[in-house]
Amino acid sequence: MTTRGKRTGAGSAAPFAIKYDLAYSANTTVRILRGTTEFNVISRDVQESGGTKTVQWNLKDASGKTAPRGSYTVEVTAKNTGRTTETKTAYVFIY
């Protein structure tokens, strides 16, 4: 599994695309972290087939407040029965 992150400007109206590749079918969870604290959960335990996937982050926290400038970690976890759980991260900088 691979993930990709990038920079985005503060106050951006468009959602931020989070792309990741799955080598096999898995249940995935996509979380946004600020430091070590969970900032938002984009999707939780979603069954997906292998291939390239994209989810959107609206640049807001779980309560709907706009994310302040700073560094965020995108964490994608894939779980598959009979296979090891795999977690990958990418970094997003809001400036």
PDB file of N, CA and C in Angstrom:
ATOM      1  N   MET A   1       0.848  -1.163   0.000  1.00  0.00           N
ATOM      2  CA  MET A   1       0.000   0.000   0.000  1.00  0.00           C
ATOM      3  C   MET A   1       0.894   1.226   0.000  1.00  0.00           C
ATOM      4  N   THR A   2       0.534   2.218  -0.778  1.00  0.00           N
ATOM      5  CA  THR A   2       1.249   3.489  -0.796  1.00  0.00           C
ATOM      6  C   THR A   2       0.256   4.621  -0.592  1.00  0.00           C
ATOM      7  N   THR A   3       0.725   5.745  -0.057  1.00  0.00           N
ATOM      8  CA  THR A   3      -0.108   6.931   0.122  1.00  0.00           C
ATOM      9  C   THR A   3       0.637   8.121  -0.461  1.00  0.00           C
ATOM     10  N   ARG A   4      -0.111   9.168  -0.804  1.00  0.00           N
ATOM     11  CA  ARG A   4       0.491  10.378  -1.341  1.00  0.00           C
ATOM     12  C   ARG A   4      -0.105  11.595  -0.644  1.00  0.00           C
ATOM     13  N   GLY A   5       0.737  12.540  -0.273  1.00  0.00           N
ATOM     14  CA  GLY A   5       0.281  13.781   0.349  1.00  0.00           C
ATOM     15  C   GLY A   5       0.891  14.966  -0.362  1.00  0.00           C
ATOM     16  N   LYS A   6       0.432  16.163  -0.020  1.00  0.00           N
ATOM     17  CA  LYS A   6       0.955  17.374  -0.652  1.00  0.00           C
ATOM     18  C   LYS A   6       0.619  18.578   0.219  1.00  0.00           C
ATOM     19  N   ARG A   7       0.982  19.753  -0.274  1.00  0.00           N
ATOM     20  CA  ARG A   7       0.660  20.995   0.408  1.00  0.00           C
ATOM     21  C   ARG A   7      -0.650  21.543  -0.128  1.00  0.00           C
ATOM     22  N   THR A   8      -1.330  22.299   0.709  1.00  0.00           N
ATOM     23  CA  THR A   8      -2.550  22.967   0.263  1.00  0.00           C
ATOM     24  C   THR A   8      -2.639  24.312   0.969  1.00  0.00           C
ATOM     25  N   GLY A   9      -3.263  25.295   0.347  1.00  0.00           N
ATOM     26  CA  GLY A   9      -3.399  26.619   0.944  1.00  0.00           C
ATOM     27  C   GLY A   9      -4.539  26.679   1.943  1.00  0.00           C
ATOM     28  N   ALA A  10      -4.372  27.469   2.973  1.00  0.00           N
ATOM     29  CA  ALA A  10      -5.427  27.652   3.971  1.00  0.00           C
ATOM     30  C   ALA A  10      -6.636  28.284   3.320  1.00  0.00           C
ATOM     31  N   GLY A  11      -7.808  27.879   3.745  1.00  0.00           N
ATOM     32  CA  GLY A  11      -9.038  28.438   3.211  1.00  0.00           C
ATOM     33  C   GLY A  11      -9.411  27.903   1.841  1.00  0.00           C
ATOM     34  N   SER A  12      -8.719  26.873   1.404  1.00  0.00           N
ATOM     35  CA  SER A  12      -9.030  26.284   0.105  1.00  0.00           C
ATOM     36  C   SER A  12     -10.473  25.796   0.092  1.00  0.00           C
ATOM     37  N   ALA A  13     -11.223  26.143  -0.946  1.00  0.00           N
ATOM     38  CA  ALA A  13     -12.628  25.758  -1.030  1.00  0.00           C
ATOM     39  C   ALA A  13     -12.788  24.314  -1.508  1.00  0.00           C
ATOM     40  N   ALA A  14     -11.831  23.844  -2.288  1.00  0.00           N
ATOM     41  CA  ALA A  14     -11.940  22.492  -2.835  1.00  0.00           C
ATOM     42  C   ALA A  14     -11.518  21.461  -1.799  1.00  0.00           C
ATOM     43  N   PRO A  15     -12.156  20.282  -1.806  1.00  0.00           N
ATOM     44  CA  PRO A  15     -11.702  19.224  -0.905  1.00  0.00           C
ATOM     45  C   PRO A  15     -10.298  18.763  -1.292  1.00  0.00           C
ATOM     46  N   PHE A  16      -9.593  18.249  -0.327  1.00  0.00           N
ATOM     47  CA  PHE A  16      -8.239  17.746  -0.512  1.00  0.00           C
ATOM     48  C   PHE A  16      -8.316  16.258  -0.844  1.00  0.00           C
ATOM     49  N   ALA A  17      -7.757  15.851  -1.974  1.00  0.00           N
ATOM     50  CA  ALA A  17      -7.807  14.449  -2.402  1.00  0.00           C
ATOM     51  C   ALA A  17      -6.694  13.657  -1.727  1.00  0.00           C
ATOM     52  N   ILE A  18      -7.065  12.535  -1.117  1.00  0.00           N
ATOM     53  CA  ILE A  18      -6.116  11.608  -0.514  1.00  0.00           C
ATOM     54  C   ILE A  18      -6.148  10.345  -1.365  1.00  0.00           C
ATOM     55  N   LYS A  19      -5.001  10.022  -1.971  1.00  0.00           N
ATOM     56  CA  LYS A  19      -4.933   8.858  -2.851  1.00  0.00           C
ATOM     57  C   LYS A  19      -4.076   7.781  -2.204  1.00  0.00           C
ATOM     58  N   TYR A  20      -4.516   6.532  -2.376  1.00  0.00           N
ATOM     59  CA  TYR A  20      -3.727   5.403  -1.884  1.00  0.00           C
ATOM     60  C   TYR A  20      -3.959   4.199  -2.773  1.00  0.00           C
ATOM     61  N   ASP A  21      -2.976   3.313  -2.788  1.00  0.00           N
ATOM     62  CA  ASP A  21      -3.021   2.108  -3.606  1.00  0.00           C
ATOM     63  C   ASP A  21      -3.094   0.889  -2.706  1.00  0.00           C
ATOM     64  N   LEU A  22      -4.018  -0.022  -3.018  1.00  0.00           N
ATOM     65  CA  LEU A  22      -4.143  -1.286  -2.301  1.00  0.00           C
ATOM     66  C   LEU A  22      -3.693  -2.422  -3.217  1.00  0.00           C
ATOM     67  N   ALA A  23      -2.822  -3.274  -2.712  1.00  0.00           N
ATOM     68  CA  ALA A  23      -2.353  -4.422  -3.486  1.00  0.00           C
ATOM     69  C   ALA A  23      -3.383  -5.548  -3.477  1.00  0.00           C
ATOM     70  N   TYR A  24      -4.324  -5.508  -2.526  1.00  0.00           N
ATOM     71  CA  TYR A  24      -5.326  -6.562  -2.370  1.00  0.00           C
ATOM     72  C   TYR A  24      -6.577  -5.979  -1.719  1.00  0.00           C
ATOM     73  N   SER A  25      -7.671  -6.715  -1.755  1.00  0.00           N
ATOM     74  CA  SER A  25      -8.906  -6.274  -1.087  1.00  0.00           C
ATOM     75  C   SER A  25      -8.659  -6.181   0.413  1.00  0.00           C
ATOM     76  N   ALA A  26      -9.232  -5.157   1.031  1.00  0.00           N
ATOM     77  CA  ALA A  26      -9.012  -4.948   2.462  1.00  0.00           C
ATOM     78  C   ALA A  26     -10.088  -4.028   3.019  1.00  0.00           C
ATOM     79  N   ASN A  27     -10.247  -4.062   4.330  1.00  0.00           N
ATOM     80  CA  ASN A  27     -11.051  -3.072   5.044  1.00  0.00           C
ATOM     81  C   ASN A  27     -10.106  -1.928   5.383  1.00  0.00           C
ATOM     82  N   THR A  28     -10.462  -0.711   4.978  1.00  0.00           N
ATOM     83  CA  THR A  28      -9.570   0.420   5.177  1.00  0.00           C
ATOM     84  C   THR A  28     -10.171   1.462   6.119  1.00  0.00           C
ATOM     85  N   THR A  29      -9.282   2.136   6.825  1.00  0.00           N
ATOM     86  CA  THR A  29      -9.631   3.281   7.658  1.00  0.00           C
ATOM     87  C   THR A  29      -8.685   4.414   7.292  1.00  0.00           C
ATOM     88  N   VAL A  30      -9.229   5.606   7.065  1.00  0.00           N
ATOM     89  CA  VAL A  30      -8.418   6.782   6.738  1.00  0.00           C
ATOM     90  C   VAL A  30      -8.645   7.817   7.828  1.00  0.00           C
ATOM     91  N   ARG A  31      -7.563   8.161   8.530  1.00  0.00           N
ATOM     92  CA  ARG A  31      -7.641   9.136   9.626  1.00  0.00           C
ATOM     93  C   ARG A  31      -6.712  10.306   9.351  1.00  0.00           C
ATOM     94  N   ILE A  32      -7.100  11.469   9.883  1.00  0.00           N
ATOM     95  CA  ILE A  32      -6.258  12.661   9.861  1.00  0.00           C
ATOM     96  C   ILE A  32      -5.808  12.903  11.294  1.00  0.00           C
ATOM     97  N   LEU A  33      -4.508  13.048  11.485  1.00  0.00           N
ATOM     98  CA  LEU A  33      -3.952  13.304  12.814  1.00  0.00           C
ATOM     99  C   LEU A  33      -3.292  14.668  12.836  1.00  0.00           C
ATOM    100  N   ARG A  34      -3.392  15.318  13.969  1.00  0.00           N
ATOM    101  CA  ARG A  34      -2.645  16.555  14.207  1.00  0.00           C
ATOM    102  C   ARG A  34      -1.757  16.260  15.401  1.00  0.00           C
ATOM    103  N   GLY A  35      -0.483  16.090  15.145  1.00  0.00           N
ATOM    104  CA  GLY A  35       0.416  15.561  16.166  1.00  0.00           C
ATOM    105  C   GLY A  35       0.042  14.097  16.375  1.00  0.00           C
ATOM    106  N   THR A  36      -0.226  13.730  17.611  1.00  0.00           N
ATOM    107  CA  THR A  36      -0.648  12.352  17.899  1.00  0.00           C
ATOM    108  C   THR A  36      -2.148  12.264  18.163  1.00  0.00           C
ATOM    109  N   THR A  37      -2.853  13.374  18.001  1.00  0.00           N
ATOM    110  CA  THR A  37      -4.284  13.436  18.293  1.00  0.00           C
ATOM    111  C   THR A  37      -5.104  13.219  17.020  1.00  0.00           C
ATOM    112  N   GLU A  38      -6.132  12.385  17.110  1.00  0.00           N
ATOM    113  CA  GLU A  38      -7.033  12.172  15.976  1.00  0.00           C
ATOM    114  C   GLU A  38      -7.804  13.465  15.721  1.00  0.00           C
ATOM    115  N   PHE A  39      -7.686  14.001  14.512  1.00  0.00           N
ATOM    116  CA  PHE A  39      -8.308  15.255  14.129  1.00  0.00           C
ATOM    117  C   PHE A  39      -9.627  15.017  13.405  1.00  0.00           C
ATOM    118  N   ASN A  40      -9.652  13.974  12.550  1.00  0.00           N
ATOM    119  CA  ASN A  40     -10.857  13.623  11.803  1.00  0.00           C
ATOM    120  C   ASN A  40     -10.706  12.195  11.277  1.00  0.00           C
ATOM    121  N   VAL A  41     -11.831  11.530  11.071  1.00  0.00           N
ATOM    122  CA  VAL A  41     -11.837  10.210  10.437  1.00  0.00           C
ATOM    123  C   VAL A  41     -12.601  10.357   9.127  1.00  0.00           C
ATOM    124  N   ILE A  42     -11.928  10.095   8.021  1.00  0.00           N
ATOM    125  CA  ILE A  42     -12.536  10.247   6.703  1.00  0.00           C
ATOM    126  C   ILE A  42     -13.389   9.024   6.386  1.00  0.00           C
ATOM    127  N   SER A  43     -12.889   7.852   6.705  1.00  0.00           N
ATOM    128  CA  SER A  43     -13.651   6.612   6.516  1.00  0.00           C
ATOM    129  C   SER A  43     -13.150   5.589   7.534  1.00  0.00           C
ATOM    130  N   ARG A  44     -14.052   4.710   7.952  1.00  0.00           N
ATOM    131  CA  ARG A  44     -13.676   3.716   8.959  1.00  0.00           C
ATOM    132  C   ARG A  44     -14.181   2.337   8.534  1.00  0.00           C
ATOM    133  N   ASP A  45     -13.238   1.392   8.454  1.00  0.00           N
ATOM    134  CA  ASP A  45     -13.542  -0.019   8.202  1.00  0.00           C
ATOM    135  C   ASP A  45     -14.407  -0.220   6.946  1.00  0.00           C
ATOM    136  N   VAL A  46     -13.969   0.381   5.839  1.00  0.00           N
ATOM    137  CA  VAL A  46     -14.681   0.283   4.564  1.00  0.00           C
ATOM    138  C   VAL A  46     -14.066  -0.838   3.726  1.00  0.00           C
ATOM    139  N   GLN A  47     -14.888  -1.774   3.260  1.00  0.00           N
ATOM    140  CA  GLN A  47     -14.404  -2.867   2.403  1.00  0.00           C
ATOM    141  C   GLN A  47     -14.104  -2.317   1.011  1.00  0.00           C
ATOM    142  N   GLU A  48     -12.864  -2.513   0.541  1.00  0.00           N
ATOM    143  CA  GLU A  48     -12.463  -2.020  -0.769  1.00  0.00           C
ATOM    144  C   GLU A  48     -11.680  -3.091  -1.515  1.00  0.00           C
ATOM    145  N   SER A  49     -11.813  -3.115  -2.821  1.00  0.00           N
ATOM    146  CA  SER A  49     -11.033  -4.022  -3.650  1.00  0.00           C
ATOM    147  C   SER A  49      -9.656  -3.408  -3.887  1.00  0.00           C
ATOM    148  N   GLY A  50      -8.729  -4.200  -4.393  1.00  0.00           N
ATOM    149  CA  GLY A  50      -7.402  -3.693  -4.693  1.00  0.00           C
ATOM    150  C   GLY A  50      -7.442  -2.632  -5.783  1.00  0.00           C
ATOM    151  N   GLY A  51      -6.418  -1.805  -5.839  1.00  0.00           N
ATOM    152  CA  GLY A  51      -6.325  -0.757  -6.857  1.00  0.00           C
ATOM    153  C   GLY A  51      -6.099   0.610  -6.237  1.00  0.00           C
ATOM    154  N   THR A  52      -6.117   1.628  -7.065  1.00  0.00           N
ATOM    155  CA  THR A  52      -5.924   3.004  -6.611  1.00  0.00           C
ATOM    156  C   THR A  52      -7.249   3.558  -6.105  1.00  0.00           C
ATOM    157  N   LYS A  53      -7.219   4.161  -4.928  1.00  0.00           N
ATOM    158  CA  LYS A  53      -8.417   4.723  -4.289  1.00  0.00           C
ATOM    159  C   LYS A  53      -8.186   6.198  -3.993  1.00  0.00           C
ATOM    160  N   THR A  54      -9.281   6.946  -3.958  1.00  0.00           N
ATOM    161  CA  THR A  54      -9.230   8.361  -3.594  1.00  0.00           C
ATOM    162  C   THR A  54     -10.382   8.667  -2.655  1.00  0.00           C
ATOM    163  N   VAL A  55     -10.073   9.340  -1.552  1.00  0.00           N
ATOM    164  CA  VAL A  55     -11.098   9.875  -0.656  1.00  0.00           C
ATOM    165  C   VAL A  55     -10.844  11.373  -0.527  1.00  0.00           C
ATOM    166  N   GLN A  56     -11.862  12.103  -0.132  1.00  0.00           N
ATOM    167  CA  GLN A  56     -11.769  13.560  -0.030  1.00  0.00           C
ATOM    168  C   GLN A  56     -11.796  13.998   1.429  1.00  0.00           C
ATOM    169  N   TRP A  57     -10.913  14.924   1.788  1.00  0.00           N
ATOM    170  CA  TRP A  57     -10.949  15.563   3.106  1.00  0.00           C
ATOM    171  C   TRP A  57     -11.372  17.004   2.868  1.00  0.00           C
ATOM    172  N   ASN A  58     -12.406  17.450   3.572  1.00  0.00           N
ATOM    173  CA  ASN A  58     -12.923  18.811   3.413  1.00  0.00           C
ATOM    174  C   ASN A  58     -12.122  19.851   4.189  1.00  0.00           C
ATOM    175  N   LEU A  59     -10.976  19.476   4.713  1.00  0.00           N
ATOM    176  CA  LEU A  59     -10.079  20.353   5.482  1.00  0.00           C
ATOM    177  C   LEU A  59     -10.760  20.877   6.741  1.00  0.00           C
ATOM    178  N   LYS A  60     -11.576  20.026   7.347  1.00  0.00           N
ATOM    179  CA  LYS A  60     -12.255  20.367   8.592  1.00  0.00           C
ATOM    180  C   LYS A  60     -12.006  19.268   9.620  1.00  0.00           C
ATOM    181  N   ASP A  61     -12.219  19.596  10.889  1.00  0.00           N
ATOM    182  CA  ASP A  61     -12.100  18.591  11.940  1.00  0.00           C
ATOM    183  C   ASP A  61     -13.411  17.812  12.044  1.00  0.00           C
ATOM    184  N   ALA A  62     -13.487  16.900  12.995  1.00  0.00           N
ATOM    185  CA  ALA A  62     -14.668  16.041  13.139  1.00  0.00           C
ATOM    186  C   ALA A  62     -15.931  16.832  13.473  1.00  0.00           C
ATOM    187  N   SER A  63     -15.781  18.013  14.066  1.00  0.00           N
ATOM    188  CA  SER A  63     -16.954  18.821  14.426  1.00  0.00           C
ATOM    189  C   SER A  63     -17.309  19.855  13.352  1.00  0.00           C
ATOM    190  N   GLY A  64     -16.562  19.880  12.239  1.00  0.00           N
ATOM    191  CA  GLY A  64     -16.882  20.784  11.143  1.00  0.00           C
ATOM    192  C   GLY A  64     -16.117  22.092  11.143  1.00  0.00           C
ATOM    193  N   LYS A  65     -15.175  22.263  12.074  1.00  0.00           N
ATOM    194  CA  LYS A  65     -14.375  23.496  12.107  1.00  0.00           C
ATOM    195  C   LYS A  65     -13.226  23.392  11.105  1.00  0.00           C
ATOM    196  N   THR A  66     -12.945  24.497  10.419  1.00  0.00           N
ATOM    197  CA  THR A  66     -11.868  24.535   9.438  1.00  0.00           C
ATOM    198  C   THR A  66     -10.530  24.247  10.105  1.00  0.00           C
ATOM    199  N   ALA A  67      -9.732  23.410   9.449  1.00  0.00           N
ATOM    200  CA  ALA A  67      -8.411  23.049   9.979  1.00  0.00           C
ATOM    201  C   ALA A  67      -7.497  24.267   9.975  1.00  0.00           C
ATOM    202  N   PRO A  68      -6.841  24.562  11.111  1.00  0.00           N
ATOM    203  CA  PRO A  68      -5.895  25.670  11.131  1.00  0.00           C
ATOM    204  C   PRO A  68      -4.615  25.314  10.363  1.00  0.00           C
ATOM    205  N   ARG A  69      -3.846  26.332  10.050  1.00  0.00           N
ATOM    206  CA  ARG A  69      -2.565  26.117   9.379  1.00  0.00           C
ATOM    207  C   ARG A  69      -1.707  25.185  10.220  1.00  0.00           C
ATOM    208  N   GLY A  70      -0.912  24.382   9.527  1.00  0.00           N
ATOM    209  CA  GLY A  70      -0.017  23.492  10.241  1.00  0.00           C
ATOM    210  C   GLY A  70       0.188  22.182   9.508  1.00  0.00           C
ATOM    211  N   SER A  71       0.799  21.256  10.202  1.00  0.00           N
ATOM    212  CA  SER A  71       1.154  19.956   9.650  1.00  0.00           C
ATOM    213  C   SER A  71       0.167  18.894  10.130  1.00  0.00           C
ATOM    214  N   TYR A  72      -0.259  18.032   9.222  1.00  0.00           N
ATOM    215  CA  TYR A  72      -1.202  16.957   9.522  1.00  0.00           C
ATOM    216  C   TYR A  72      -0.651  15.655   8.957  1.00  0.00           C
ATOM    217  N   THR A  73      -1.016  14.571   9.573  1.00  0.00           N
ATOM    218  CA  THR A  73      -0.631  13.255   9.083  1.00  0.00           C
ATOM    219  C   THR A  73      -1.878  12.540   8.581  1.00  0.00           C
ATOM    220  N   VAL A  74      -1.801  12.026   7.376  1.00  0.00           N
ATOM    221  CA  VAL A  74      -2.854  11.173   6.830  1.00  0.00           C
ATOM    222  C   VAL A  74      -2.412   9.739   7.112  1.00  0.00           C
ATOM    223  N   GLU A  75      -3.268   8.983   7.773  1.00  0.00           N
ATOM    224  CA  GLU A  75      -2.945   7.597   8.123  1.00  0.00           C
ATOM    225  C   GLU A  75      -3.971   6.678   7.468  1.00  0.00           C
ATOM    226  N   VAL A  76      -3.493   5.772   6.625  1.00  0.00           N
ATOM    227  CA  VAL A  76      -4.362   4.796   5.966  1.00  0.00           C
ATOM    228  C   VAL A  76      -3.987   3.415   6.494  1.00  0.00           C
ATOM    229  N   THR A  77      -4.988   2.718   7.059  1.00  0.00           N
ATOM    230  CA  THR A  77      -4.769   1.374   7.576  1.00  0.00           C
ATOM    231  C   THR A  77      -5.607   0.399   6.764  1.00  0.00           C
ATOM    232  N   ALA A  78      -4.972  -0.683   6.312  1.00  0.00           N
ATOM    233  CA  ALA A  78      -5.652  -1.734   5.550  1.00  0.00           C
ATOM    234  C   ALA A  78      -5.562  -3.040   6.332  1.00  0.00           C
ATOM    235  N   LYS A  79      -6.720  -3.692   6.534  1.00  0.00           N
ATOM    236  CA  LYS A  79      -6.781  -4.971   7.244  1.00  0.00           C
ATOM    237  C   LYS A  79      -7.429  -5.996   6.331  1.00  0.00           C
ATOM    238  N   ASN A  80      -6.816  -7.169   6.265  1.00  0.00           N
ATOM    239  CA  ASN A  80      -7.375  -8.234   5.444  1.00  0.00           C
ATOM    240  C   ASN A  80      -7.253  -9.540   6.205  1.00  0.00           C
ATOM    241  N   THR A  81      -8.310 -10.331   6.233  1.00  0.00           N
ATOM    242  CA  THR A  81      -8.285 -11.619   6.919  1.00  0.00           C
ATOM    243  C   THR A  81      -7.152 -12.465   6.361  1.00  0.00           C
ATOM    244  N   GLY A  82      -6.316 -12.984   7.253  1.00  0.00           N
ATOM    245  CA  GLY A  82      -5.208 -13.827   6.833  1.00  0.00           C
ATOM    246  C   GLY A  82      -3.965 -13.062   6.435  1.00  0.00           C
ATOM    247  N   ARG A  83      -4.029 -11.752   6.422  1.00  0.00           N
ATOM    248  CA  ARG A  83      -2.859 -10.935   6.076  1.00  0.00           C
ATOM    249  C   ARG A  83      -2.572  -9.970   7.217  1.00  0.00           C
ATOM    250  N   THR A  84      -1.358  -9.511   7.266  1.00  0.00           N
ATOM    251  CA  THR A  84      -0.952  -8.564   8.284  1.00  0.00           C
ATOM    252  C   THR A  84      -1.607  -7.207   8.043  1.00  0.00           C
ATOM    253  N   THR A  85      -2.016  -6.545   9.122  1.00  0.00           N
ATOM    254  CA  THR A  85      -2.524  -5.182   9.018  1.00  0.00           C
ATOM    255  C   THR A  85      -1.376  -4.270   8.603  1.00  0.00           C
ATOM    256  N   GLU A  86      -1.652  -3.377   7.669  1.00  0.00           N
ATOM    257  CA  GLU A  86      -0.629  -2.471   7.168  1.00  0.00           C
ATOM    258  C   GLU A  86      -1.107  -1.036   7.310  1.00  0.00           C
ATOM    259  N   THR A  87      -0.262  -0.181   7.862  1.00  0.00           N
ATOM    260  CA  THR A  87      -0.575   1.239   8.012  1.00  0.00           C
ATOM    261  C   THR A  87       0.506   2.057   7.316  1.00  0.00           C
ATOM    262  N   LYS A  88       0.070   3.008   6.517  1.00  0.00           N
ATOM    263  CA  LYS A  88       0.987   3.926   5.825  1.00  0.00           C
ATOM    264  C   LYS A  88       0.568   5.353   6.138  1.00  0.00           C
ATOM    265  N   THR A  89       1.535   6.261   6.091  1.00  0.00           N
ATOM    266  CA  THR A  89       1.250   7.665   6.382  1.00  0.00           C
ATOM    267  C   THR A  89       1.794   8.567   5.276  1.00  0.00           C
ATOM    268  N   ALA A  90       1.181   9.728   5.172  1.00  0.00           N
ATOM    269  CA  ALA A  90       1.647  10.802   4.306  1.00  0.00           C
ATOM    270  C   ALA A  90       1.397  12.096   5.070  1.00  0.00           C
ATOM    271  N   TYR A  91       2.079  13.157   4.699  1.00  0.00           N
ATOM    272  CA  TYR A  91       1.974  14.420   5.424  1.00  0.00           C
ATOM    273  C   TYR A  91       1.328  15.485   4.554  1.00  0.00           C
ATOM    274  N   VAL A  92       0.493  16.292   5.183  1.00  0.00           N
ATOM    275  CA  VAL A  92      -0.183  17.400   4.540  1.00  0.00           C
ATOM    276  C   VAL A  92       0.197  18.664   5.296  1.00  0.00           C
ATOM    277  N   PHE A  93       0.567  19.689   4.568  1.00  0.00           N
ATOM    278  CA  PHE A  93       0.890  20.972   5.183  1.00  0.00           C
ATOM    279  C   PHE A  93      -0.119  22.011   4.698  1.00  0.00           C
ATOM    280  N   ILE A  94      -0.831  22.595   5.631  1.00  0.00           N
ATOM    281  CA  ILE A  94      -1.767  23.672   5.304  1.00  0.00           C
ATOM    282  C   ILE A  94      -1.076  24.974   5.651  1.00  0.00           C
ATOM    283  N   TYR A  95      -0.963  25.856   4.682  1.00  0.00           N
ATOM    284  CA  TYR A  95      -0.237  27.112   4.888  1.00  0.00           C
ATOM    285  C   TYR A  95      -1.077  28.300   4.501  1.00  0.00           C
TER     286      TYR A  95
END
